[in-house]
Amino acid sequence: MILSQEHQEFREWIREFALRVVAPRAAEIDEKEEFSWDVVKQMGELGIMGIPFPEKYGGAGLDALSYTIAVEEVSRVCGSTGITLAAHVSLGANSIHLFGTEEQKQKYLVPLAKGEWLGAFGLTEPEAGSDAGATKTRAVLDGDEWVINGRKTFVTSGSIAEMTVITAVTDKSKGKRGISSFIVEKGTPGFSPGKKEKKMGLRGSVTSELIFEDCRLPRENLLGNEGEGYKQFLTILDGGRISIAAMALGIAQGALDASIAYSKERVQFGKPIGEIQAIQFMLADMATEIEAARQLIYHGATLEDAGQPFITESAMAKLFASRVAMKATTDAIQIHGGYGYMKDYPVERYFRDAKLTEIGEGTSEIQRLVIARELLR
């Protein structure tokens, strides 16, 4: 697809920001496993943390395609910052946007969209990963309060977010229809962060477990209607897959950028390695696959903007883009040779960051199940 002039100008603007603000911090936050509060604050001030949300709630009022481009360009230089943006917008804030009452939107979506708050989404549990319907966390209504007990794991920004949307079982007898969603604010008694995970990649993003021990929430912190949590998170994950696909795309493009630059400067056998046909073929395949992924992702985003179903397209985009990211980053290391294995060059970081895109927001195997289910429906 051909981007409109507005989208092209937006890409140039977000690209300039990423190169000027995000890129210089990328290697450092990865090495130190340090969350980049300074970068996130600037993204909030520029409206990046609320790109797709209405202006009346503090957002930028732009479309899903613009948001997709933003995640792509930020991830092109730093996967850690890319996933922080994606989890905040697609999961935490979008849950409130899609299912919150007007009062909840005013209380939570406004500071989230303005970037004053960081949002998170707690779905995965120690025994409920791909099988999210096997949620064990329980919520029991006691007078005017919900009492939450359970544990969430692998929550992006979980321990540092001001607000997290979680799922919990409110009626075990109803199975998946007995799962509900709740809004939990940081500092709520009975709610505490568990261990911070030490990860292979995306080390500048905080991933942690969340613990609920007789955590009491006001009755009004139920998100949507009781029993709608399963249906809600399926909807949230559809949009989230587009953003993780965009993140994979950005990482792959960053690996290609680095490989092209290296191929021009690295001399072997008396000439730049970019003149060697084997290298040229690798670059050509990388560029072709990346562009194919981009078109698939943008198509999914435009369907979302048009209000059309995009379940199949979002799953296809994530499945394909994550595979492209792994191949592109692997080839990037190969092009760099021994230097690709060293931290002096960014491609080893891209490689480590890319792997999560085949796992988060549903594994590649789950994406294939979603696609097949839709084809056979």
mmCIF file of C-alpha atoms in Angstrom, residues 145-150 166 183-193 211-218 221:
data_model
loop_
_atom_site.group_PDB
_atom_site.id
_atom_site.type_symbol
_atom_site.label_atom_id
_atom_site.label_comp_id
_atom_site.label_asym_id
_atom_site.label_seq_id
_atom_site.Cartn_x
_atom_site.Cartn_y
_atom_site.Cartn_z
ATOM 1 C CA GLU A 145 -15.426 -4.711 47.257
ATOM 2 C CA TRP A 146 -13.824 -7.374 45.103
ATOM 3 C CA VAL A 147 -11.254 -9.511 46.913
ATOM 4 C CA ILE A 148 -8.518 -10.712 44.556
ATOM 5 C CA ASN A 149 -6.163 -13.620 45.205
ATOM 6 C CA GLY A 150 -3.703 -15.049 42.726
ATOM 7 C CA ILE A 166 -5.989 -8.052 35.118
ATOM 8 C CA ILE A 183 -8.525 -2.303 37.099
ATOM 9 C CA VAL A 184 -5.813 -2.327 39.761
ATOM 10 C CA GLU A 185 -3.923 0.791 40.773
ATOM 11 C CA LYS A 186 -0.328 0.724 41.949
ATOM 12 C CA GLY A 187 -0.146 0.835 45.750
ATOM 13 C CA THR A 188 -3.469 -0.917 46.349
ATOM 14 C CA PRO A 189 -3.203 -2.898 49.627
ATOM 15 C CA GLY A 190 -2.726 -6.600 48.942
ATOM 16 C CA PHE A 191 -1.239 -5.918 45.501
ATOM 17 C CA SER A 192 2.542 -6.239 45.229
ATOM 18 C CA PRO A 193 5.145 -6.890 42.546
ATOM 19 C CA ILE A 211 0.959 -10.964 43.454
ATOM 20 C CA PHE A 212 -2.545 -10.528 44.867
ATOM 21 C CA GLU A 213 -3.140 -11.476 48.495
ATOM 22 C CA ASP A 214 -6.603 -10.466 49.680
ATOM 23 C CA CYS A 215 -6.306 -7.421 47.451
ATOM 24 C CA ARG A 216 -9.460 -5.354 47.844
ATOM 25 C CA LEU A 217 -10.798 -3.319 44.938
ATOM 26 C CA PRO A 218 -13.843 -1.030 44.877
ATOM 27 C CA ASN A 221 -13.103 -1.319 39.380
#
